[in-house]
Coordinates of C-alpha atoms in Angstrom, one line a residue:
X1 CA 160.8 18.0 249.1
X2 CA 160.1 14.7 249.1
X3 CA 162.4 12.1 247.1
X4 CA 160.6 10.5 243.9
X5 CA 161.9 6.9 243.5
X6 CA 160.9 5.2 240.1
X7 CA 162.0 1.7 239.4
X8 CA 163.7 2.8 236.6
X9 CA 165.7 5.5 239.0
X10 CA 166.2 2.6 241.3
X11 CA 167.5 0.3 238.2
X12 CA 169.5 2.7 237.6
X13 CA 171.0 3.1 241.0
X14 CA 171.3 -0.7 241.6
X15 CA 173.3 -1.6 238.6
X16 CA 175.4 2.2 240.0
X17 CA 177.9 -0.2 242.3
X18 CA 178.5 -2.3 239.2
X19 CA 179.5 0.0 236.4
X20 CA 181.8 1.7 238.6
X21 CA 183.7 -1.3 239.4
X22 CA 183.5 -2.8 235.6
X23 CA 184.1 0.3 234.4
X24 CA 186.9 1.1 237.3
X25 CA 188.7 -2.5 236.2
X26 CA 188.5 -2.6 233.4
X27 CA 190.5 0.9 232.4
X28 CA 193.3 -0.7 234.8
X29 CA 193.8 -3.6 231.7
X30 CA 196.0 -3.3 229.4
X31 CA 194.7 -5.8 226.9
X32 CA 190.5 -5.2 227.5
X33 CA 188.7 -8.1 226.3
X34 CA 186.3 -7.7 223.5
X35 CA 183.3 -5.7 224.2
X36 CA 180.4 -7.2 222.9
X37 CA 181.8 -10.5 224.8
X38 CA 181.8 -8.2 228.2
X39 CA 178.5 -6.7 227.7
X40 CA 177.2 -10.7 227.4
X41 CA 179.0 -12.0 230.7
X42 CA 177.4 -9.3 232.8
X43 CA 174.3 -9.2 230.9
X44 CA 174.5 -13.4 231.8
X45 CA 175.4 -12.7 235.2
X46 CA 171.8 -11.0 235.3
X47 CA 169.6 -13.2 233.8
X48 CA 171.0 -16.2 236.0
X49 CA 170.9 -14.6 239.1
X50 CA 167.4 -15.8 239.5
X51 CA 168.8 -19.6 239.6
X52 CA 170.3 -19.2 242.4
X53 CA 167.5 -17.7 244.1
X54 CA 165.6 -20.9 242.9
X55 CA 168.5 -23.5 244.4
X56 CA 168.6 -21.5 247.5
X57 CA 164.7 -21.8 248.2
X58 CA 164.9 -25.5 247.4
X59 CA 168.0 -26.4 248.8
X60 CA 167.5 -24.0 252.4
X61 CA 164.0 -24.5 252.5
X62 CA 164.2 -29.1 252.6
X63 CA 167.7 -28.1 255.4
X64 CA 164.6 -25.6 257.3
X65 CA 162.2 -28.9 257.2
X66 CA 163.9 -31.5 258.7
X67 CA 165.6 -28.3 261.2
X68 CA 163.6 -25.4 262.6
X69 CA 166.6 -23.4 263.3
X70 CA 168.5 -24.3 260.3
X71 CA 168.2 -20.2 259.2
X72 CA 168.8 -19.3 262.2
X73 CA 171.3 -16.2 262.8
X74 CA 173.7 -19.2 264.6
X75 CA 173.9 -22.1 262.0
X76 CA 177.3 -21.4 259.8
X77 CA 176.1 -24.3 256.9
X78 CA 172.6 -22.1 256.4
X79 CA 176.0 -19.4 255.0
X80 CA 177.9 -21.9 253.2
X81 CA 174.9 -23.4 251.5
X82 CA 174.0 -20.0 250.5
X83 CA 176.5 -18.2 249.8
X84 CA 178.4 -22.0 247.6
X85 CA 175.1 -21.8 245.5
X86 CA 175.6 -17.7 244.6
X87 CA 179.5 -18.6 243.8
X88 CA 178.4 -21.8 241.8
X89 CA 175.4 -19.5 240.0
X90 CA 178.1 -16.7 238.9
X91 CA 180.6 -19.7 237.8
X92 CA 178.3 -21.0 235.6
X93 CA 177.6 -17.2 233.7
X94 CA 181.0 -17.5 232.9
X95 CA 181.3 -21.1 231.9
X96 CA 178.0 -20.9 229.3
X97 CA 179.1 -17.4 227.8
X98 CA 183.0 -17.7 227.3
X99 CA 184.9 -21.1 228.2
X100 CA 184.8 -22.3 225.2
X101 CA 184.9 -18.9 223.2
X102 CA 188.3 -18.4 220.8
X103 CA 188.6 -14.9 222.5
X104 CA 188.8 -16.5 226.4
X105 CA 193.2 -16.6 225.2
X106 CA 194.7 -16.5 227.7
X107 CA 194.6 -17.8 231.5
X108 CA 194.0 -14.4 233.0
X109 CA 191.0 -14.1 231.4
X110 CA 189.4 -16.3 233.7
X111 CA 189.9 -13.8 236.1
X112 CA 188.8 -10.9 234.4
X113 CA 185.4 -12.6 233.3
X114 CA 184.9 -13.7 236.4
X115 CA 184.6 -10.7 238.4
X116 CA 182.5 -9.5 235.5
X117 CA 179.8 -11.5 235.9
X118 CA 180.1 -11.6 239.4
X119 CA 179.5 -7.8 239.2
X120 CA 176.5 -8.1 237.1
X121 CA 174.8 -10.7 239.6
X122 CA 176.0 -8.3 242.6
X123 CA 173.7 -5.5 239.7
X124 CA 170.8 -7.3 240.7
X125 CA 170.7 -7.8 243.8
X126 CA 172.0 -4.3 244.5
X127 CA 168.3 -4.1 242.6
X128 CA 166.2 -6.5 244.5
X129 CA 167.2 -4.4 247.6
X130 CA 166.3 -0.8 246.7
X131 CA 163.0 -2.3 245.5
X132 CA 162.7 -4.1 249.0
X133 CA 164.4 -1.1 251.2
X134 CA 161.5 1.4 249.0
X135 CA 158.2 -0.8 251.2
X136 CA 160.5 -0.4 254.1
X137 CA 161.3 4.0 254.1
X138 CA 159.8 6.0 256.5
X139 CA 158.9 9.9 255.9
X140 CA 161.7 10.4 258.9
X141 CA 164.4 8.7 256.8
X142 CA 163.7 8.9 252.9
X143 CA 167.6 9.2 252.3
X144 CA 167.7 5.3 253.0
X145 CA 168.3 3.6 249.6
X146 CA 171.8 6.1 249.6
X147 CA 172.8 4.8 252.3
X148 CA 172.3 0.9 252.0
X149 CA 173.7 1.3 248.1
X150 CA 176.8 3.7 249.5
X151 CA 176.6 -0.1 252.2
X152 CA 176.2 -2.4 249.2
X153 CA 179.0 -0.7 247.1
X154 CA 181.9 -1.0 249.4
X155 CA 181.1 -3.9 250.7
X156 CA 178.2 -7.0 248.7
X157 CA 179.1 -6.0 245.2
X158 CA 182.4 -5.5 246.0
X159 CA 182.6 -8.8 247.9
X160 CA 181.0 -10.9 245.0
X161 CA 183.7 -9.3 242.8
X162 CA 187.0 -10.6 244.8
X163 CA 185.1 -14.1 245.8
X164 CA 184.4 -14.4 242.1
X165 CA 187.8 -13.5 241.3
X166 CA 189.6 -15.8 244.2
X167 CA 187.4 -19.0 241.6
X168 CA 188.5 -17.3 238.9
X169 CA 192.5 -17.7 239.5
X170 CA 192.1 -21.3 239.9
X171 CA 189.6 -21.3 237.3
X172 CA 193.4 -20.3 235.4
X173 CA 195.2 -22.5 237.4
X174 CA 192.7 -25.1 235.7
X175 CA 194.4 -23.9 232.4
X176 CA 198.2 -25.7 233.3
X177 CA 196.1 -28.9 234.7
X178 CA 193.4 -29.8 232.3
X179 CA 194.0 -33.3 234.1
X180 CA 193.1 -31.6 237.5
X181 CA 189.9 -29.3 236.2
X182 CA 187.5 -30.6 237.7
X183 CA 189.0 -30.3 240.9
X184 CA 191.2 -26.7 240.6
X185 CA 187.4 -25.4 239.8
X186 CA 185.4 -27.2 242.5
X187 CA 188.5 -25.6 245.2
X188 CA 188.0 -22.9 244.4
X189 CA 185.0 -21.9 244.2
X190 CA 184.8 -23.2 247.5
X191 CA 187.4 -21.5 248.7
X192 CA 185.3 -18.2 247.2
X193 CA 182.3 -19.3 249.5
X194 CA 184.5 -19.3 252.9
X195 CA 185.3 -15.7 252.1
X196 CA 181.6 -15.1 250.6
X197 CA 180.2 -17.0 254.0
X198 CA 183.2 -15.0 255.9
X199 CA 181.5 -11.5 255.3
X200 CA 178.4 -12.8 255.3
X201 CA 178.2 -13.5 259.0
X202 CA 181.0 -10.7 259.7
X203 CA 177.5 -8.5 258.7
X204 CA 175.4 -10.3 260.7
X205 CA 177.5 -9.8 263.7
X206 CA 178.4 -6.5 263.5
X207 CA 175.2 -5.3 262.4
X208 CA 174.2 -5.7 266.0
X209 CA 176.9 -3.9 266.7
X210 CA 176.2 -1.0 264.7
X211 CA 179.5 -0.7 263.7
X212 CA 179.9 -2.1 260.2
X213 CA 183.3 -0.8 258.3
X214 CA 185.5 -1.8 261.5
X215 CA 184.8 -6.1 260.3
X216 CA 184.7 -5.7 256.1
X217 CA 187.6 -3.6 255.8
X218 CA 189.9 -5.6 256.8
X219 CA 188.7 -8.9 255.2
X220 CA 188.3 -7.1 252.1
X221 CA 191.8 -5.2 251.5
X222 CA 193.0 -8.9 252.6
X223 CA 191.0 -10.2 249.9
X224 CA 191.9 -7.2 247.1
X225 CA 195.8 -7.4 248.6
X226 CA 195.4 -11.7 248.0
X227 CA 194.1 -11.4 244.1
X228 CA 196.3 -8.5 243.0
X229 CA 199.2 -11.5 243.9
X230 CA 197.3 -13.8 241.8
X231 CA 197.2 -11.7 239.5
X232 CA 201.3 -11.1 238.9
X233 CA 201.6 -14.4 239.4
X234 CA 199.0 -15.7 236.4
X235 CA 200.5 -13.1 234.4
X236 CA 204.6 -14.3 235.4
X237 CA 203.7 -17.8 235.1
X238 CA 202.1 -16.7 231.7
X239 CA 204.8 -15.7 230.6
X240 CA 207.6 -17.8 231.9
X241 CA 205.4 -20.4 229.8
X242 CA 205.8 -18.1 226.5
X243 CA 209.5 -18.4 226.3
X244 CA 209.6 -20.9 227.0
X245 CA 207.6 -22.3 224.1

């Protein structure tokens, strides 16, 4: 029996990985953020995503104009710029919604909201990928949608959340060093960009060898461990400052 992929179904499927990681993460949050703010930041991550497309189109298109090989698979600069734009846009989703909100009241919130915005961003990205994949489906493999979704679930969606969490850590550090806030935020976005770029390059190279998980999992596991350490450092630092105060 043929599978009918209606637009609402594709939207639901595309959001599923983001919603799964969001619910899984929030269940472990001992001090939950306001639901209204969580929803607001998540949808801002969705709404602001076209901004990344516009910036990428302008920047990468200009690069290709001056250098025809700029968008080739060998151009690391291409991957760096594309990833940098996405990391900046995800940061802006948080900046425009909660950075000056009264509920943004402790450093660790920076990492939390960056993750939420990133999952919203990844959700709309997944939806667009599924719609594109639908146009490429052949009768021999009608289940490719689920294969793509599975790869996005453990790959790109998780990557977006992890890279933004790293940027969020440095945003949180600006809480303690307000006089260096711009430098810290910029540095955090650059570090997130490096991880994001590494992920994209591995995806491209490993796809040629038909062995993605072998290359990706060590990177994602390392990022997850790093973020866990950064979370704990923030919590301990906040506790020490509270006691001293």
